[in-house]
Coordinates of C-alpha atoms and ligand atoms in Angstrom, one line a residue:
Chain Y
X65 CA 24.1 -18.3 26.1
X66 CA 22.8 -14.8 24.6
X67 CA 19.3 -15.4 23.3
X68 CA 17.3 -12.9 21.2
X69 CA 14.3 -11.0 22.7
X70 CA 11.9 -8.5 21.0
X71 CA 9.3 -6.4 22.5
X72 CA 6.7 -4.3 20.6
X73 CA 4.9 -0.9 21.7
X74 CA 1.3 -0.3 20.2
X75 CA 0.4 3.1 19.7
X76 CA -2.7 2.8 21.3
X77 CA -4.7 6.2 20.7
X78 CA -3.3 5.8 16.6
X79 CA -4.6 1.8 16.4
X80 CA -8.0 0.8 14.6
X81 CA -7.8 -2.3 16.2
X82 CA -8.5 -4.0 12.4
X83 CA -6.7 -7.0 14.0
X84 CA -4.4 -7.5 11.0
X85 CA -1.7 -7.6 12.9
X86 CA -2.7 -10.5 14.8
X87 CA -2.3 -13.0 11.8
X88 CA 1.0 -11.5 10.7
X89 CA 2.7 -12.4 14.4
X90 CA 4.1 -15.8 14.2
X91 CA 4.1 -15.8 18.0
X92 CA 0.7 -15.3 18.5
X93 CA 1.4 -12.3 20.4
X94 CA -0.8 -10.1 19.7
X95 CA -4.8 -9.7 20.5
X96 CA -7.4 -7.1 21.1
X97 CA -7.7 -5.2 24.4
X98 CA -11.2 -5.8 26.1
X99 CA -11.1 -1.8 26.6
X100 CA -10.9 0.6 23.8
X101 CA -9.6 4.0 22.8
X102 CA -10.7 7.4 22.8
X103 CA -12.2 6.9 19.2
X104 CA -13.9 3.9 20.6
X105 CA -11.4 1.0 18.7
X106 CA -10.4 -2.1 20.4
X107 CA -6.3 -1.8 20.5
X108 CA -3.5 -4.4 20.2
X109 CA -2.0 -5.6 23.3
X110 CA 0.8 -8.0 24.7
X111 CA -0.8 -11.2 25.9
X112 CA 2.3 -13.6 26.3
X113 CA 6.1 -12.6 26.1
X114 CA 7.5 -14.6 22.8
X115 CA 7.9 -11.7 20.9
X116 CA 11.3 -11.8 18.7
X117 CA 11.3 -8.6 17.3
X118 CA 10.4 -10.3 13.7
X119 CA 9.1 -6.6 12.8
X120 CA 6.1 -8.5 10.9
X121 CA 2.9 -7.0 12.9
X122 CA 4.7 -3.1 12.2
X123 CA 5.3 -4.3 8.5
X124 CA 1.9 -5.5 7.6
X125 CA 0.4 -2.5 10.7
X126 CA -1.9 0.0 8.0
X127 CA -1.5 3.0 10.2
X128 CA 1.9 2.3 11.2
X129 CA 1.2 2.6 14.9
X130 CA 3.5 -0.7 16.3
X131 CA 7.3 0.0 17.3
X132 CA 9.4 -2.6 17.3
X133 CA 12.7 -3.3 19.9
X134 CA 15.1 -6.4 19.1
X135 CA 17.7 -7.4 21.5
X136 CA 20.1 -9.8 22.9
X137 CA 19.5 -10.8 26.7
X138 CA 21.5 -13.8 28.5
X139 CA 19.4 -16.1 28.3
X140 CA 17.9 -17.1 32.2
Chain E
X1067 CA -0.1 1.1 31.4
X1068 CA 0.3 -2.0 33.4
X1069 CA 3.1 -4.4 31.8
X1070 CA 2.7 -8.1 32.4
X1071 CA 5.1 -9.6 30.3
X1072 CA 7.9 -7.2 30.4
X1073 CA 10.3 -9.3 32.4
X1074 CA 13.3 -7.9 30.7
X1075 CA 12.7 -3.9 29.6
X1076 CA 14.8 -3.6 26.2
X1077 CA 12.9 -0.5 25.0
X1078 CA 15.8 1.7 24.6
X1079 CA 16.3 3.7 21.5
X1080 CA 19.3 1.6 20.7
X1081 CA 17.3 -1.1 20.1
X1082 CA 14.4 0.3 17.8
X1083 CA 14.6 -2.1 14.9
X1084 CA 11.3 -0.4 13.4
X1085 CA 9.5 2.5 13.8
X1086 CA 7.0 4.5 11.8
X1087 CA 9.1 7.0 9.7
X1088 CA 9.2 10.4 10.5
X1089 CA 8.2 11.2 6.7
X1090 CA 4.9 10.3 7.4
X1091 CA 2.6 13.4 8.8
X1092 CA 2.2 12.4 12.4
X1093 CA -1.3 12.5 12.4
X1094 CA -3.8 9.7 12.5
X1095 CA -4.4 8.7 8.5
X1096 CA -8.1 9.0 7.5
X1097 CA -8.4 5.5 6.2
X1098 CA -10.8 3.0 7.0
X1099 CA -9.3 0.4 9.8
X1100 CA -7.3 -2.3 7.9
X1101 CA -7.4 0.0 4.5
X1102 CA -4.0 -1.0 2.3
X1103 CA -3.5 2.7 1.4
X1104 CA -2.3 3.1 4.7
X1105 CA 0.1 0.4 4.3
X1106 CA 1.2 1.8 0.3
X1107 CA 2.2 5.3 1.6
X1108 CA 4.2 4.2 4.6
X1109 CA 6.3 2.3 2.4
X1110 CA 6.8 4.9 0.0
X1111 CA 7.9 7.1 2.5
X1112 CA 10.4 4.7 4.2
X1113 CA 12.0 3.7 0.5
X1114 CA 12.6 7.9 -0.3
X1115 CA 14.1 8.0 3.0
X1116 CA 16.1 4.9 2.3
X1117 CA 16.9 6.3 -0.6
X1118 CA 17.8 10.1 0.9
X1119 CA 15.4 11.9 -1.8
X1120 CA 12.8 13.3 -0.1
X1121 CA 13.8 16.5 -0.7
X1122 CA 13.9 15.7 -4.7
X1123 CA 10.9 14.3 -4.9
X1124 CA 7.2 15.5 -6.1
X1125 CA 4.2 13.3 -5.5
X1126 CA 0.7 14.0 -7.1
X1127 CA -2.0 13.0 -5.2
X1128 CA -5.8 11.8 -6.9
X1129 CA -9.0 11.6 -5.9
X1130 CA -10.5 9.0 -4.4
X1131 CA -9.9 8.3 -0.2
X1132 CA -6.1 8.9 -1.3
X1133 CA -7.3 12.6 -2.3
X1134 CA -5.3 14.1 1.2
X1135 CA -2.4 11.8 0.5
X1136 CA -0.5 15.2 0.4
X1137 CA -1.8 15.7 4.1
X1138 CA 0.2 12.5 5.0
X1139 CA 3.4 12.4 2.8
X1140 CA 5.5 14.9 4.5
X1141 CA 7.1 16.1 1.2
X1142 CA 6.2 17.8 -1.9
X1143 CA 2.8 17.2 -3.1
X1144 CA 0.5 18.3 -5.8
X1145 CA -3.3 17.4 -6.1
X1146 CA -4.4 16.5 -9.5
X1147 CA -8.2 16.9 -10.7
X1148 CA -10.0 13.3 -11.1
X1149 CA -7.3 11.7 -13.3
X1150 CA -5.2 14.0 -14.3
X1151 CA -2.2 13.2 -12.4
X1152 CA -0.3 11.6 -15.5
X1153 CA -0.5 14.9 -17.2
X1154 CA 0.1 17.0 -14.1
X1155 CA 3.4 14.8 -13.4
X1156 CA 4.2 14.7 -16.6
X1157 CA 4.7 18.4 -16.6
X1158 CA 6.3 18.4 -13.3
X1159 CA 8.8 16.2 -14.6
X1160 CA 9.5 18.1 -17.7
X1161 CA 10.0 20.9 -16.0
X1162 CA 12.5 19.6 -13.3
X1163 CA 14.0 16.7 -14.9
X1164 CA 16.4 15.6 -11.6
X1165 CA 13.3 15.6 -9.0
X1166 CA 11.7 12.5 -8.5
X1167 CA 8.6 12.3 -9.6
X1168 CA 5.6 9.7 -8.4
X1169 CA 1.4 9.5 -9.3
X1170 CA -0.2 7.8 -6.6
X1171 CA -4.0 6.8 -8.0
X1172 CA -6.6 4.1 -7.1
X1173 CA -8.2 2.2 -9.7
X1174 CA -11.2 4.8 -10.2
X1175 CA -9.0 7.5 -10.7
X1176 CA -6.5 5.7 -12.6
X1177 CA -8.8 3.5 -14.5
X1178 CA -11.6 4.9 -15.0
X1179 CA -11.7 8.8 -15.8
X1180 CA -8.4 9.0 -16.0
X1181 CA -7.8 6.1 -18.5
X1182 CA -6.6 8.4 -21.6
X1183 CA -4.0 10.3 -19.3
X1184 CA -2.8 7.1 -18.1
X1185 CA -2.5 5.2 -21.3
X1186 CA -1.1 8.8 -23.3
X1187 CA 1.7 9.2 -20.3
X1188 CA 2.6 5.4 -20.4
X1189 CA 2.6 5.3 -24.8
X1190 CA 4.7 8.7 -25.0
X1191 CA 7.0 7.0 -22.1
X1192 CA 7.5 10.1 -19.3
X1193 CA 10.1 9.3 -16.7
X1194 CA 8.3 9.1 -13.7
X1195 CA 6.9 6.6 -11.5
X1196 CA 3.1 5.6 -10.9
X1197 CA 1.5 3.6 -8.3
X1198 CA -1.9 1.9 -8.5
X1199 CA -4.2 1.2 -5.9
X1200 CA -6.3 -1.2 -7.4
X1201 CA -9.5 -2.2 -4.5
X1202 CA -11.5 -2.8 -7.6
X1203 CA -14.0 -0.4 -6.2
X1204 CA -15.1 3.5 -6.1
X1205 CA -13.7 3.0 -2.5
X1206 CA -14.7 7.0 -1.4
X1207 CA -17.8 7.7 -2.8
X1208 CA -19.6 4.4 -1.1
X1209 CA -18.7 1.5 -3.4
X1210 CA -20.1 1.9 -7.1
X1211 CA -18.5 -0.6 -9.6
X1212 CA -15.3 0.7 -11.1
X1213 CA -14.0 -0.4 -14.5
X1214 CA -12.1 -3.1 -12.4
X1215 CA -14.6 -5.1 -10.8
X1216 CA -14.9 -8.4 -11.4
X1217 CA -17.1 -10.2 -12.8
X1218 CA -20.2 -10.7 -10.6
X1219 CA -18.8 -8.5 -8.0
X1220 CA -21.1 -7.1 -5.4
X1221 CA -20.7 -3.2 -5.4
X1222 CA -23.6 -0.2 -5.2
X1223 CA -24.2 -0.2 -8.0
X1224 CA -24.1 -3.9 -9.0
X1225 CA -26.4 -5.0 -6.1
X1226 CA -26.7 -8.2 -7.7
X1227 CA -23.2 -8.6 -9.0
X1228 CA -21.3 -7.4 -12.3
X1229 CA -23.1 -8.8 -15.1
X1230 CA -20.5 -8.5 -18.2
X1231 CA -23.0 -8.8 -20.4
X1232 CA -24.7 -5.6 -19.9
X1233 CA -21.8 -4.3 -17.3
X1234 CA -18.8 -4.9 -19.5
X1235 CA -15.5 -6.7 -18.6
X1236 CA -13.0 -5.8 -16.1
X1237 CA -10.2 -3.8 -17.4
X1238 CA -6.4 -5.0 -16.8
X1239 CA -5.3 -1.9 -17.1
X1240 CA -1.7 -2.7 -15.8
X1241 CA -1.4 -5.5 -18.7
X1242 CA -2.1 -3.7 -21.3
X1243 CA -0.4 -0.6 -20.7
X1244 CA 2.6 -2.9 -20.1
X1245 CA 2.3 -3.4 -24.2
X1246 CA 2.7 0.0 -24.8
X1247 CA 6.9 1.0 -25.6
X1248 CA 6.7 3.6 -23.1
X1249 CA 6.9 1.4 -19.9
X1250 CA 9.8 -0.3 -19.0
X1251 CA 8.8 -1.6 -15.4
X1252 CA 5.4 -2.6 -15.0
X1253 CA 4.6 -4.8 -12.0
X1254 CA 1.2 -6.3 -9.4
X1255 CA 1.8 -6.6 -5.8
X1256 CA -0.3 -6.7 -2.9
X1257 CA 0.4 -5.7 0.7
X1258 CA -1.7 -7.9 2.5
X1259 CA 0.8 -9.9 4.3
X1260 CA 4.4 -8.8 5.5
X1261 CA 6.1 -10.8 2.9
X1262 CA 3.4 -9.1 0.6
X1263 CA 4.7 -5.9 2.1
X1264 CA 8.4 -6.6 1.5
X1265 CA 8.0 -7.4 -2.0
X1266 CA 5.9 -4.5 -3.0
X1267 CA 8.7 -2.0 -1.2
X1268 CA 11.3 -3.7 -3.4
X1269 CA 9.3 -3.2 -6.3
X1270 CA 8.9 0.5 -5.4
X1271 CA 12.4 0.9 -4.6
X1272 CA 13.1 0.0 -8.3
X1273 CA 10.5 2.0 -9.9
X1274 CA 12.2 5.4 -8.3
X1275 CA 15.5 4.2 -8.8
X1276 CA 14.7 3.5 -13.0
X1277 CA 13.7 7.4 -12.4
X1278 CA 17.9 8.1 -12.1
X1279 CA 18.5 6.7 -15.9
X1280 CA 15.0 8.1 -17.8
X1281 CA 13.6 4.9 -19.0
X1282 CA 10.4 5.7 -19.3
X1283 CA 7.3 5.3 -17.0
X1284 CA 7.5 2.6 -13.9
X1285 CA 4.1 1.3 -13.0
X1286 CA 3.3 -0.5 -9.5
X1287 CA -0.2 -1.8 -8.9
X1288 CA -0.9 -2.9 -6.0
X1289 CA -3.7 -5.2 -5.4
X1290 CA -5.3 -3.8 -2.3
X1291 CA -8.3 -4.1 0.1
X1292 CA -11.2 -1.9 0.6
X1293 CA -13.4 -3.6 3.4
X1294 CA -15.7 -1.0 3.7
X1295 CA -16.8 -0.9 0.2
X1296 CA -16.6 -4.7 0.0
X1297 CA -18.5 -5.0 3.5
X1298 CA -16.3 -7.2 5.3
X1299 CA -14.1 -7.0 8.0
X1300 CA -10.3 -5.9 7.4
X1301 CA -9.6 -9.8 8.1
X1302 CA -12.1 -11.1 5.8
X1303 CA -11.2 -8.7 3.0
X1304 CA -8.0 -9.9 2.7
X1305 CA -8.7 -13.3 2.4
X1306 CA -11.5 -12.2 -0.4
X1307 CA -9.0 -10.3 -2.2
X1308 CA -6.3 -13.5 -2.0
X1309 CA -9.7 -16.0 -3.4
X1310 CA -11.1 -14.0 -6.1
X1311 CA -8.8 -10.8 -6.8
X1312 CA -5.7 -12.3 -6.9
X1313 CA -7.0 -15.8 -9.8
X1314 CA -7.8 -12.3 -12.3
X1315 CA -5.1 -10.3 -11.1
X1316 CA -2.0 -12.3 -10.6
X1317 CA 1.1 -10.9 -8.5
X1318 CA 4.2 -10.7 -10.0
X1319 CA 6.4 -8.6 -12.7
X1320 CA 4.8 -8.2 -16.3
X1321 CA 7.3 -6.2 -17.4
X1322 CA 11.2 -6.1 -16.6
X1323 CA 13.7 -3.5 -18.4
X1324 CA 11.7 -3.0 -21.1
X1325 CA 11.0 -6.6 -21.5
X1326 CA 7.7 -8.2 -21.0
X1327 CA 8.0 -11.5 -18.7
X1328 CA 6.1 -14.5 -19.6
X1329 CA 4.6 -14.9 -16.1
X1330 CA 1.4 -16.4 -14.6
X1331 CA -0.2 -12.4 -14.6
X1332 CA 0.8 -12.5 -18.8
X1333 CA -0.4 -16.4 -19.2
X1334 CA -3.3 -16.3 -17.2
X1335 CA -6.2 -17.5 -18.7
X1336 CA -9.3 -15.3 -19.0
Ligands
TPP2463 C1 -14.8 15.0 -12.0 C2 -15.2 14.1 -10.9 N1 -16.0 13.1 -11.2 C3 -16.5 12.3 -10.2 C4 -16.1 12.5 -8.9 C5 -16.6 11.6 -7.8 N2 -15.5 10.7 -7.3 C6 -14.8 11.0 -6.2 S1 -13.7 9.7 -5.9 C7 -14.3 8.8 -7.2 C8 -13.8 7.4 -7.4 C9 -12.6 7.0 -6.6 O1 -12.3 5.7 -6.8 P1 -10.8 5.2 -6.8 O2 -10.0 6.0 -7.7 O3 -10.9 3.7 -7.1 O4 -10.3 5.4 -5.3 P2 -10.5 4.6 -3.9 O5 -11.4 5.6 -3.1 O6 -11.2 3.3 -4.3 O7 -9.2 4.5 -3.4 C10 -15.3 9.5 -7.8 C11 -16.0 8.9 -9.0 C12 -15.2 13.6 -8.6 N3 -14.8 13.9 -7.4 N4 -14.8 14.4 -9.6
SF4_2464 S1 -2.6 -3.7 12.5 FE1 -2.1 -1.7 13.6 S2 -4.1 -0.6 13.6 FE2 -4.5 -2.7 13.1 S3 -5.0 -3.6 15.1 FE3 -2.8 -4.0 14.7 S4 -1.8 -2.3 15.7 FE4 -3.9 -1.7 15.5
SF4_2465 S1 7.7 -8.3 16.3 FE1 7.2 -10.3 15.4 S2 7.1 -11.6 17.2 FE2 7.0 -9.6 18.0 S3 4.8 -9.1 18.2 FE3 5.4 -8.4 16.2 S4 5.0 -10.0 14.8 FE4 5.0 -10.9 16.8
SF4_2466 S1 -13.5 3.3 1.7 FE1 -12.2 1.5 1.1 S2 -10.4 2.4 0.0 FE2 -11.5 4.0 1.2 S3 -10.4 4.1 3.1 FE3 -12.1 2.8 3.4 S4 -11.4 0.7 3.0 FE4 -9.9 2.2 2.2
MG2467 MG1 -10.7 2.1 -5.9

């Protein structure tokens, strides 16, 4: 059975790291990285691999910095 | 980059189902982290792009932290003195009739020194679109009480909170020019959460498409954040602006095709 699996790719010199993407992920994929960016902002990471490829965290993203991929994988 | 969790790599092109659109400068906006302008002009972008006019369309830019929108939209900008950008579009659109034609103002701008210009475009009902960026704040120049505050709002220059007494009452600017013949879409949206996000994009979708039959002016306010003035976090001043914004300015169309909508922003109680 084909199942549907999404991935996201932060950005991460563009993020803030405002974190209000975090809320907006139904999958609670998303949190802060410990390191931070040239301009000194914590950035959004992966930390678990339930991501659907909703689009919600690149939606609600301010500077537009998340892409978003959406496909279907057989399922393992 | 080390990836932990990609088991299964599916990032190939043919499976983008969102990226940032290429009608956005690509440089980093100067916006505060979390800021909702941010969020406004990407969706602008992506709904003239959806809607192929990008080419056809003229934005004015205020001032206020939006004041190098034009440095962002990657399309045909003007910048407008303090308030002046319904009399600046409204020439624009006069002049070229088929472009589309867009104001793009906070509340300071818009609501403030620019109040005649707004309510004289919206009464003599020009045929272009304005959005509102209403952070009930003088966001740029460090958080002085705007015209918009609310009552007992912290801001600079209300360090202990807007007294109306001696302060004056908010102004609902989007209500009452929503009275006023001239508009025939007038609606409040906020972009705070993706459904948020969504909604306001449909509402800016059909303020540019009213543009293709003159009706008169569209108006979109959008309800927005401006942590930095409010001193919170991003998080925070989202959840401030659902608790106390959102009770004196409610969401949702006041105005539909020249018809005002008895909604909860039109029967809200004072
Ligand atoms: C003629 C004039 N008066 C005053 C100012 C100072 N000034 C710059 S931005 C601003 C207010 C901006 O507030 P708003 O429109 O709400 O935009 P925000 O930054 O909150 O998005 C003021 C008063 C100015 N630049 N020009
Ligand atoms: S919403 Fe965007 S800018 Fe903010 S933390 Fe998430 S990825 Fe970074
Ligand atoms: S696309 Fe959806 S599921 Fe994936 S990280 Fe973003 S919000 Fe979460
Ligand atoms: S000062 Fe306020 S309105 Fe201006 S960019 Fe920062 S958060 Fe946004
Ligand atoms: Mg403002």
């Amino acid at each position: 059975m084909a199942k549907i699996k999404g991935d996201i790719v932060v950005n991460v010199e563009r993020c803030k790291g405002c974190e209000i993407c975090i809320a907006a992920c139904p999958f609670s994929v998303i949190a802060m990285a410990k390191d931070v960016n040239s301009k000194g902002y914590h950035y959004a990471i992966k930390v678990n691999d339930e991501c659907t490829g909703c689009v919600n965290c690149a939606v609600i993203c301010p500077d537009g910095v998340i892409t978003v991929y959406r496909a279907k994988v057989a399922a393992e | 980059m080390v990836e932990q969790f990609a088991k299964l790599d599916i990032r190939k092109d043919e499976n983008i189902v969102y990226k940032r659109t290429d009608l956005l400068v690509d440089r980093p906006l100067s916006y505060c982290p979390g800021c909702g302008h941010g969020t406004v002009h990407r969706i602008i972008m992506e709904t003239l792009e959806e809607m192929s006019i990008q080419d056809k369309t003229i934005g004015v830019s205020p001032v206020g932290c939006s004041v190098l929108a034009y440095d962002f939209m990657n399309i045909d900008m003007l910048g407008a003195a303090h308030g002046r950008a319904p009399a600046l579009a409204t020439a624009i659109k006069r002049m070229w009739p088929d472009r589309f034609v867009f104001t793009y103002q906070g509340d300071g701008d818009l609501a403030a020194i620019g109040t005649a210009e707004t309510i004289h475009a919206c009464n003599r009902g020009e045929h272009f679109t304005m959005i509102f960026i209403n952070n009930g704040i003088y966001g740029m120049t460090g958080g002085q009480m705007a015209p918009t505050t609310l009552p007992n709002m912290r801001s600079s220059t209300s360090p202990y909170g807007r007294d109306v007494e001696t302060m004056g009452f908010p102004l609902k600017m989007t209500e009452l020019i929503a009275q006023l013949p001239g508009t025939y879409y007038v609606t409040r949206q906020a972009v705070h959460t993706p459904a948020g996000v969504r909604k306001t994009k449909k509402a800016i979708r059909k303020a540019f498409e009213n543009q293709k039959n003159k009706t008169g002016i569209s108006f979109v306010e959008v309800v927005s954040n401006c942590n930095s003035g409010w001193k919170m976090t991003p998080v925070q001043s989202n959840k401030w602006m659902e608790e106390n914004m959102f009770p004196f300015y409610p969401l949702g169309d006041i105005k539909v095709d020249g018809k005002l909508v008895e909604t909860k922003a039109t029967a809200a109680k004072e």
